[in-house]
CSV table of C-alpha atoms (C1' of nucleotides) in Angstrom, one decimal:
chain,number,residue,atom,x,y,z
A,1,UNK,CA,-40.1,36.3,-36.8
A,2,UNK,CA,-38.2,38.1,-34.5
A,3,UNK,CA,-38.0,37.3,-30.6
A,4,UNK,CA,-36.0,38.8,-28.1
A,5,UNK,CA,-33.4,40.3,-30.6
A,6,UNK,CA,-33.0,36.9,-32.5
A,7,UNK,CA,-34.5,35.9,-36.0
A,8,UNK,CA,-36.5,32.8,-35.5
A,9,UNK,CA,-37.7,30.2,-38.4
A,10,UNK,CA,-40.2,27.8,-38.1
A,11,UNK,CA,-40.3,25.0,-40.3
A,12,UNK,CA,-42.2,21.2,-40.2
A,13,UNK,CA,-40.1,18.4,-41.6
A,14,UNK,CA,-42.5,16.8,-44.1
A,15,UNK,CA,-41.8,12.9,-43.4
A,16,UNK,CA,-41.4,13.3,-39.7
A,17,UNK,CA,-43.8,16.2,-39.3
A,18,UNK,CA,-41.3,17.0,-36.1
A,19,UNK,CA,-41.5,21.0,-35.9
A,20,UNK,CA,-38.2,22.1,-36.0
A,21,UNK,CA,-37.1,25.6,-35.6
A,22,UNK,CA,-34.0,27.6,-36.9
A,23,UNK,CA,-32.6,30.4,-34.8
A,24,UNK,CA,-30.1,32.4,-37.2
A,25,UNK,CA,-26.7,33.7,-36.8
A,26,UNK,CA,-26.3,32.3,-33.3
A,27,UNK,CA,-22.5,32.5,-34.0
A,28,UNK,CA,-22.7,36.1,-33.9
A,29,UNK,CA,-23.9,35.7,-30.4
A,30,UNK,CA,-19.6,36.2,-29.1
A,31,UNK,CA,-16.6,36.7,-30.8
A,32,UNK,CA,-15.9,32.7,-30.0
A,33,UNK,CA,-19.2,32.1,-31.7
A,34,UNK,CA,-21.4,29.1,-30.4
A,35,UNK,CA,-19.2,25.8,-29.8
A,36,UNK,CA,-21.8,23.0,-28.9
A,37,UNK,CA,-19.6,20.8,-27.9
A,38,UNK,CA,-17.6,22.8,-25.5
A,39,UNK,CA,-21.2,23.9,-24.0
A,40,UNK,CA,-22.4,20.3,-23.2
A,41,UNK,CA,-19.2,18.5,-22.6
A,42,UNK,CA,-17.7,21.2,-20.3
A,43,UNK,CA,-19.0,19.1,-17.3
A,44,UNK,CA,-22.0,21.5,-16.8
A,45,UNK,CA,-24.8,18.9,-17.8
A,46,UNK,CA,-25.8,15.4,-18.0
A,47,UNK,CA,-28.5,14.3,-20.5
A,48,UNK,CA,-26.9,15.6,-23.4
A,49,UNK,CA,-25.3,12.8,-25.9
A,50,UNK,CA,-23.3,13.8,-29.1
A,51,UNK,CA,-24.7,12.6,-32.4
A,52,UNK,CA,-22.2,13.5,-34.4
A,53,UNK,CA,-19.6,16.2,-34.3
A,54,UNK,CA,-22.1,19.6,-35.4
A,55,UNK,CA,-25.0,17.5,-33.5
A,56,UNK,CA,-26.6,16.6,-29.5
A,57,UNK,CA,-29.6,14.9,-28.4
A,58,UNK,CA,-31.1,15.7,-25.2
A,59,UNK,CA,-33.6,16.7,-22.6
A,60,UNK,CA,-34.4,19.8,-21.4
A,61,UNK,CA,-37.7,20.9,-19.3
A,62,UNK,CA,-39.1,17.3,-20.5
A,63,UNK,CA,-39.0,18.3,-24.3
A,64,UNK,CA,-36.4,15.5,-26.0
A,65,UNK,CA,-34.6,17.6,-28.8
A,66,UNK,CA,-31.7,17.4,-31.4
A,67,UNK,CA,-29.8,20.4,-32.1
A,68,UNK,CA,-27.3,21.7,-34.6
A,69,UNK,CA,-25.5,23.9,-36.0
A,70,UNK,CA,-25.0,24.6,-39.9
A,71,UNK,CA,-22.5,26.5,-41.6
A,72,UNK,CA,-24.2,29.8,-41.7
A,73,UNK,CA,-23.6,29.8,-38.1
A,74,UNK,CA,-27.2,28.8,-37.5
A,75,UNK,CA,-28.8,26.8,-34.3
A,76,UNK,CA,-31.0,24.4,-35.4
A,77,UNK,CA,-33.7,22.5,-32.6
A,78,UNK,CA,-35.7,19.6,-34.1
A,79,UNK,CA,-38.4,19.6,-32.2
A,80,UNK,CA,-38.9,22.6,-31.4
A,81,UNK,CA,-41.6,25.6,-31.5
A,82,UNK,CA,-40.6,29.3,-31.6
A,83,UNK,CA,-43.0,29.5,-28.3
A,84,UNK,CA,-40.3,26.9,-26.5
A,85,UNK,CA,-37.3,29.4,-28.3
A,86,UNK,CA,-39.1,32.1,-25.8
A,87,UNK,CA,-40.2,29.8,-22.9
A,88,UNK,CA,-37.0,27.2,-23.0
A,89,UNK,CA,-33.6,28.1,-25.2
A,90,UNK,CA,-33.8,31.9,-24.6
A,91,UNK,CA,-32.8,31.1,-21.2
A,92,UNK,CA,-31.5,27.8,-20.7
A,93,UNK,CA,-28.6,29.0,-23.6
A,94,UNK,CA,-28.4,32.1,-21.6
A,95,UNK,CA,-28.8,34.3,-24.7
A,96,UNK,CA,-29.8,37.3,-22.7
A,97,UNK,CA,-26.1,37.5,-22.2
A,98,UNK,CA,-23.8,39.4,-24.8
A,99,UNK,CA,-20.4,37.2,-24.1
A,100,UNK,CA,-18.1,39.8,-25.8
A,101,UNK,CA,-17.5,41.9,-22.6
A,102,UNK,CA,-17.5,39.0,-20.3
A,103,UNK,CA,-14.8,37.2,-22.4
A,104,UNK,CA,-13.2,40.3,-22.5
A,105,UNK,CA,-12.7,40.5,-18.7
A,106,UNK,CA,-11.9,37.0,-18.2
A,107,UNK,CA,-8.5,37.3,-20.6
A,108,UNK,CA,-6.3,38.7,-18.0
A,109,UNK,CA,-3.2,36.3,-18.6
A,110,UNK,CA,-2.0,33.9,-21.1
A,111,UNK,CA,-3.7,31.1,-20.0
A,112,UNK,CA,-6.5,32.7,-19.8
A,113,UNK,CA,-6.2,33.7,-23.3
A,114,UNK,CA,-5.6,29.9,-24.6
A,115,UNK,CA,-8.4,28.6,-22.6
A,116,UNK,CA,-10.9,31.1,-24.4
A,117,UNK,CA,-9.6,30.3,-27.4
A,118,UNK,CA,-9.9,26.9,-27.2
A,119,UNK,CA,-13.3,26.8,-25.3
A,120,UNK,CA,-15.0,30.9,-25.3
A,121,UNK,CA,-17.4,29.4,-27.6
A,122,UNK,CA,-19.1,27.5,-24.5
A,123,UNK,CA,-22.2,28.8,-22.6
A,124,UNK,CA,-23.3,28.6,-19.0
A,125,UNK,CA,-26.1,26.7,-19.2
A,126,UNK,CA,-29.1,27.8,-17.0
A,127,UNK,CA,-30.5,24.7,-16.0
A,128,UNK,CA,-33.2,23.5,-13.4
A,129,UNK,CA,-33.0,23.6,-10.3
A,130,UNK,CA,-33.7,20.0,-8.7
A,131,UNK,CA,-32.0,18.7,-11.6
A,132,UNK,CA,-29.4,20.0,-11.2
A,133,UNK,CA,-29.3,19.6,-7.3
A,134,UNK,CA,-29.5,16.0,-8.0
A,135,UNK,CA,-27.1,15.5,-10.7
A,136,UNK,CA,-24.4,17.3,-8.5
A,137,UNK,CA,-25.1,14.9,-5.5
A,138,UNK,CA,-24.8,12.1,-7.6
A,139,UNK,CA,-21.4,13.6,-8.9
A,140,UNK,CA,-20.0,13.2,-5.5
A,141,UNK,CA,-17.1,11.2,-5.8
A,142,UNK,CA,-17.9,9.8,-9.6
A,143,UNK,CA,-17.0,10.1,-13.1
A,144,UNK,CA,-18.7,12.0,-15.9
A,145,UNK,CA,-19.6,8.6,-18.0
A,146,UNK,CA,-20.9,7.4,-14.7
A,147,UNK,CA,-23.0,10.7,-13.7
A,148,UNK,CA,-24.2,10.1,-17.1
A,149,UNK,CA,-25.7,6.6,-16.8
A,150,UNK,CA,-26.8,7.2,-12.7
A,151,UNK,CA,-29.0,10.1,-13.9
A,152,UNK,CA,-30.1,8.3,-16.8
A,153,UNK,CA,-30.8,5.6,-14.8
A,154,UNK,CA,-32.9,8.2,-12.3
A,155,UNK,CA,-35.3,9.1,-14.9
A,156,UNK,CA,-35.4,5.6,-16.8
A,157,UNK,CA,-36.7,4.0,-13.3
A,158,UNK,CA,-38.7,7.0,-11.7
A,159,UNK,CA,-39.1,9.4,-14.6
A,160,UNK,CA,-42.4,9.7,-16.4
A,161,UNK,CA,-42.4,9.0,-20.2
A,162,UNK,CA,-42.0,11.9,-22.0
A,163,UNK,CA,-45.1,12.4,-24.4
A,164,UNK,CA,-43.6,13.3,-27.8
A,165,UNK,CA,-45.4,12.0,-31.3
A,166,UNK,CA,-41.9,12.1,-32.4
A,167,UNK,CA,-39.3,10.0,-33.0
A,168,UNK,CA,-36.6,12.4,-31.8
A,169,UNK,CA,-33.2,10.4,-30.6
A,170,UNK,CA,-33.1,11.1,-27.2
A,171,UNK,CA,-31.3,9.0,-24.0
A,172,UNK,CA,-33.7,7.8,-22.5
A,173,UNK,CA,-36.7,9.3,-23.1
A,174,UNK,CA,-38.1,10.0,-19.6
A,175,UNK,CA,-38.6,12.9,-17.3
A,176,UNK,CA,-36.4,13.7,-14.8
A,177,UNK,CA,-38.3,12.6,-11.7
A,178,UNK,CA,-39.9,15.6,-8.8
A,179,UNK,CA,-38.5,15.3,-5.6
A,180,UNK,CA,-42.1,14.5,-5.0
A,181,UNK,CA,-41.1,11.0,-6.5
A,182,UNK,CA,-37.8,11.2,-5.5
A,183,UNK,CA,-39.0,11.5,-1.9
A,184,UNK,CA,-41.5,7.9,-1.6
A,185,UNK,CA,-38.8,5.6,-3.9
A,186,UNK,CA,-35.5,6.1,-2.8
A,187,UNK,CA,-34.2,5.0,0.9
A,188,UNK,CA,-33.9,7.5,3.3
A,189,UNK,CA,-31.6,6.2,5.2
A,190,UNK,CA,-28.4,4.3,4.8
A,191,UNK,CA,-29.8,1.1,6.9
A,192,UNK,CA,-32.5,1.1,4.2
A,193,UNK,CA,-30.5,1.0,1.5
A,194,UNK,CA,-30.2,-2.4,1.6
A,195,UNK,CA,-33.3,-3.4,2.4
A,196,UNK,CA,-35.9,-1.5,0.9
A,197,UNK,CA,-34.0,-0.6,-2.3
A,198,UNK,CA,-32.9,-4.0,-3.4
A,199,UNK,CA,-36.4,-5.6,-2.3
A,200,UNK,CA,-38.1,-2.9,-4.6
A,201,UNK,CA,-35.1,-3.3,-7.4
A,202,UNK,CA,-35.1,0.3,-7.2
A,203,UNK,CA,-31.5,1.6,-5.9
A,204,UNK,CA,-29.8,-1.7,-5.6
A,205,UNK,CA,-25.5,-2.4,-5.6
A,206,UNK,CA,-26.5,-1.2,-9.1
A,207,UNK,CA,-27.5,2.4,-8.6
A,208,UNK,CA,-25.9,5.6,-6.7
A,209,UNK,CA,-24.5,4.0,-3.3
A,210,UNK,CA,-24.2,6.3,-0.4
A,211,UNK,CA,-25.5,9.1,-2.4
A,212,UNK,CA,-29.1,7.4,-2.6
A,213,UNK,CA,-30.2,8.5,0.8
A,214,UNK,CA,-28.6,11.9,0.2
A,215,UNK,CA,-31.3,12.4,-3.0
A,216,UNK,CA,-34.0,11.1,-1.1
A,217,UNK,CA,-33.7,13.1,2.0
A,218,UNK,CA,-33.3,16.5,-0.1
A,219,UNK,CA,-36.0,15.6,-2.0
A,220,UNK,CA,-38.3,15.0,0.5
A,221,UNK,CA,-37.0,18.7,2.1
A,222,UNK,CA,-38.2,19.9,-1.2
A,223,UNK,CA,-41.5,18.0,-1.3
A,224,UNK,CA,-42.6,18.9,1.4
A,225,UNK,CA,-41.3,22.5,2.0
A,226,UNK,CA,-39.1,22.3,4.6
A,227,UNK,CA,-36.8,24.3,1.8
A,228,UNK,CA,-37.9,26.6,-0.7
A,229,UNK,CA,-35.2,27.8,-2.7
A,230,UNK,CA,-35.4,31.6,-3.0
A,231,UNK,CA,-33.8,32.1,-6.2
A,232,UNK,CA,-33.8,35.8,-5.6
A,233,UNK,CA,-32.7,36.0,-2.0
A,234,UNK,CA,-29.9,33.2,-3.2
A,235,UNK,CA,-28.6,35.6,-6.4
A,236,UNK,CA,-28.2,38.9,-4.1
A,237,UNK,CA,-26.8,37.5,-0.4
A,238,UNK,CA,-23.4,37.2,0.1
A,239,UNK,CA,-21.4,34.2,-2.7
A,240,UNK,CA,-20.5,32.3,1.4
A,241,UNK,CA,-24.5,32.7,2.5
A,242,UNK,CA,-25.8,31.3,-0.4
A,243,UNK,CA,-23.1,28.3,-0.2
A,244,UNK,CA,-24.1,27.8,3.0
A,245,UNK,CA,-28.0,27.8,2.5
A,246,UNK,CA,-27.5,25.3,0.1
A,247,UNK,CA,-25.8,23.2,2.2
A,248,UNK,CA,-28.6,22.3,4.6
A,249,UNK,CA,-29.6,20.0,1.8
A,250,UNK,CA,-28.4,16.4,2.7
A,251,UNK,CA,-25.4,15.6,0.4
A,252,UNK,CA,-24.5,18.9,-0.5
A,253,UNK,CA,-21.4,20.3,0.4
A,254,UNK,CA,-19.4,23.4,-0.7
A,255,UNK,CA,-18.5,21.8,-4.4
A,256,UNK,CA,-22.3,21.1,-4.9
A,257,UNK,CA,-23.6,23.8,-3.6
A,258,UNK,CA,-21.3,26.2,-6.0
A,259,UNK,CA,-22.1,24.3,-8.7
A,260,UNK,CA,-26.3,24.5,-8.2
A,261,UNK,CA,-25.7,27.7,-8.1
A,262,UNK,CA,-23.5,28.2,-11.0
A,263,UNK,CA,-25.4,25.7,-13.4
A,264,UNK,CA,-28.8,26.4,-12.1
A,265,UNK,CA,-28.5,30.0,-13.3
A,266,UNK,CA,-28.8,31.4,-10.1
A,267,UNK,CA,-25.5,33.5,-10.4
A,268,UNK,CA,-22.5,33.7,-12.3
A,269,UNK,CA,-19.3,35.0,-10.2
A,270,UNK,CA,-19.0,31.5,-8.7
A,271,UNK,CA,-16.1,29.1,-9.6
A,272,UNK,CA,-16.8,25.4,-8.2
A,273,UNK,CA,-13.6,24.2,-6.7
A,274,UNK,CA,-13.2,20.3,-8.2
A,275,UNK,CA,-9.9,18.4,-8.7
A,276,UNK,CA,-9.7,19.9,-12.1
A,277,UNK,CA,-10.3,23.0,-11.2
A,278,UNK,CA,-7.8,22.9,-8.2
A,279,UNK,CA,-5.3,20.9,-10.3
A,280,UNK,CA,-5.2,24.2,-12.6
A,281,UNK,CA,-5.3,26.7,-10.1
A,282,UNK,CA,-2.6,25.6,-8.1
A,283,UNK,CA,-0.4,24.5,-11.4
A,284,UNK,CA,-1.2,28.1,-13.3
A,285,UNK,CA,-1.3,30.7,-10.5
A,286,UNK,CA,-0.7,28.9,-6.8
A,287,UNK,CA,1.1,26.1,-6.1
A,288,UNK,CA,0.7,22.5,-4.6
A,289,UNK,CA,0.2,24.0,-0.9
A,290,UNK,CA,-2.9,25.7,-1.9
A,291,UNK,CA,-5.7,24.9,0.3
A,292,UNK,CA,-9.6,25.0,-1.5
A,293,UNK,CA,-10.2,28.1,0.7
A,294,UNK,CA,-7.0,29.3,-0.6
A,295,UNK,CA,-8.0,28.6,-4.1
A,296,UNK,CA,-11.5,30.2,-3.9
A,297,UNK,CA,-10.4,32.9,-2.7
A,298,UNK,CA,-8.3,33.7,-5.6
A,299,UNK,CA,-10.9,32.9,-8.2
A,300,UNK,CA,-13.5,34.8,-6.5
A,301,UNK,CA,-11.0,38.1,-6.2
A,302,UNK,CA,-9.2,37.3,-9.9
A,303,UNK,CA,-12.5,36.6,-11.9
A,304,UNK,CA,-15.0,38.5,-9.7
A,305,UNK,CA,-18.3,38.6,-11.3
A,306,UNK,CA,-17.5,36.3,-13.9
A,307,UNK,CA,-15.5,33.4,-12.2
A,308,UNK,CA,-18.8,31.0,-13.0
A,309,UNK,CA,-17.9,31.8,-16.7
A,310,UNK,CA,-14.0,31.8,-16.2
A,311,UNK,CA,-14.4,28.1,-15.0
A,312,UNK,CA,-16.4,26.8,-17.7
A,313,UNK,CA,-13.5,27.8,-20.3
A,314,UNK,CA,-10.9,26.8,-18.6
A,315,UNK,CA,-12.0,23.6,-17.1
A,316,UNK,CA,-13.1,22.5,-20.4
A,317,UNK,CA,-9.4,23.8,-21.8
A,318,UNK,CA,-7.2,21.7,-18.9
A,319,UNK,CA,-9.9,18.7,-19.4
A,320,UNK,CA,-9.0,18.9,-22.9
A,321,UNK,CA,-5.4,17.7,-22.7
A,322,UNK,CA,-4.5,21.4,-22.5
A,323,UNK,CA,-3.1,21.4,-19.3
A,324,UNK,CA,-0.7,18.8,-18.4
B,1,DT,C1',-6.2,-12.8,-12.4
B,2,DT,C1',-6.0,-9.8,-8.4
B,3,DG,C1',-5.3,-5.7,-5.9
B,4,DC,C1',-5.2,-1.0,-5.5
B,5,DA,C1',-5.9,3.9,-6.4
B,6,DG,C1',-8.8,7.4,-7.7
B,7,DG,C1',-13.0,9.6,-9.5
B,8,DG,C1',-15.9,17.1,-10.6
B,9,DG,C1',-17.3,14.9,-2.2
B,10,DT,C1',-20.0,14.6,2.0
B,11,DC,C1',-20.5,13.6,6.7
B,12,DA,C1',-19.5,12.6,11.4
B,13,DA,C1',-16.3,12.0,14.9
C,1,DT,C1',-8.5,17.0,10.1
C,2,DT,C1',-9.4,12.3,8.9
C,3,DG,C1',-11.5,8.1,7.4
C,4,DA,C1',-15.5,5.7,5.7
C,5,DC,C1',-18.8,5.5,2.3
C,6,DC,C1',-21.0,2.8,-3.0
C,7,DC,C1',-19.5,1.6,-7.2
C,8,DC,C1',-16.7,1.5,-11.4
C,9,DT,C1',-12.6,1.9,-14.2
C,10,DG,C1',-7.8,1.8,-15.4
C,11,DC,C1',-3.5,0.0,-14.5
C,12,DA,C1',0.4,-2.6,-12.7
DNA sequence: TTGCAGGGGTCAA
DNA sequence: TTGACCCCTGCA
């Protein structure tokens, strides 16, 4: 069948009986084709794990999956129904998009040229919302194995179970929690943290540190509607509005915020400002005076509309031993 | 073994 | 602009 532009199989693995579906030619997607691995390990998401080298497992909108790729330049989801290809990967892979242009516009140097060679096969993942919010205030300060294992260990303790008759390798195999729940387990404040968390075992020495009160209070924003993100008003304001909006959120500053926005899917022409990213900026076009401000301000007037995507590529490219 | 720096930052003074 | 913050890891 055909959905949205992109021949879709469906087909029931016998011994398993997981539905799995097949979504063909995904390589043809770009010129750079469909590189799994530099779209989950580009620092953009969390709960994906690496099987093997053509192979992740993950979570996404609570359904546990294994994809693939073959050697037809398939994209294969083990459990999987061409209803969640529409509902789920159409978006979340950010098919809509045709990358040719975009990597097109991005090439405008050398580097630039390397890095999308190395990495153009990578795609912007449009994830959700409060899990992203939360994964990037965990980030704070922390290193990708250990964002890894403090969201894991989010939706191991306060996740529900994810209700699959499958057997599908996953991490964990839990939800990632609401802010609802988010909201009544996790200290509020900082003079709780040790009392309330450790009593409960809940966000002891063991779990996020400072950052716990920081997820709890947002959440609670979000619980009970003291902010409703506008997705729409947050895509069309001004890239320094919509920062800023985000940053009434407790633990989210101007990296988080850019990165919500970026990952979340709310808009592309923003390029989070980490180490990495300044390390690159400053050692490819700035130098070591560069301040962040200076540093966004040249990504945002060098990439324009597609710094979100620039970053991706060439953060995975300097992460990669490509850099230094 | 021990101490220290640093990790995809944020917040308050 | 600066230092503290929770915790872990790598390194000397």
């Amino acid at each position: 069948m055909q959905i949205n532009g992109f021949k879709i199989t469906e087909t029931k693995n016998k011994q398993t009986k997981i539905q799995n579906i097949t979504i063909h030619n995904v390589s043809d997607l770009s010129p750079n084709g469909f590189d799994l691995q530099a779209t989950f390990e580009s620092g953009q998401c969390f709960r994906w794990r690496k099987l093997d080298e053509k192979k992740y497992a993950g979570i996404v909108k609570n359904k546990a999956v294994v994809i693939s790729t073959n050697k037809s330049g398939d994209l294969i989801i083990e459990n999987s129904t061409a209803e969640d290809f529409q509902n789920i990967w159409y978006s979340y892979f950010d098919f809509s998009k045709d990358y040719s242009d975009i990597l097109k516009d991005v090439v405008k140097d050398e580097f630039m040229k390397k890095a999308v060679e190395f990495a153009g096969g990578g795609r912007v993942l449009n994830q959700e919302f409060e899990e992203t919010l939360f994964s990037y205030i965990i980030s704070a300060q922390n290193n990708i194995p250990r964002i890894k294992k403090l969201v894991e260990d989010l939706c191991t303790r306060f996740g529900k179970p994810i209700k699959s008759n499958s057997n599908v390798e996953c991490f964990s195999g839990f939800e990632f929690p609401s802010s609802d729940i988010l909201s009544k387990n996790l200290c509020q404040a900082k003079d709780g943290f040790e009392n309330k968390c450790k009593a409960n075992n809940l966000c002891g020495e063991q779990f996020a540190g400072y950052r716990c009160p920081y997820i709890s209070r947002s959440a609670k924003m979000l619980s009970k509607g003291d902010f409703v993100p506008n997705y729409a008003n947050l895509s069309s304001i001004d890239q320094d509005q919509a920062r800023k909006e985000l940053c009434v959120l407790p633990g989210v500053g101007e990296k988080v915020a850019d990165c919500v926005l970026l990952y979340s899917g709310i808009r592309k022409d923003i390029c989070p400002i980490d180490t990495w990213v300044a390390k690159t900026i400053k050692k490819i076009y700035l130098d070591e005076s560069s301040s962040i401000k200076d540093i966004r301000e040249f990504t945002r007037n060098y990439f324009g509309n597609n710094a979100g995507y620039a970053q991706l590529w060439f953060f995975y490219y300097a992460r990669s031993g490509n850099l230094i």
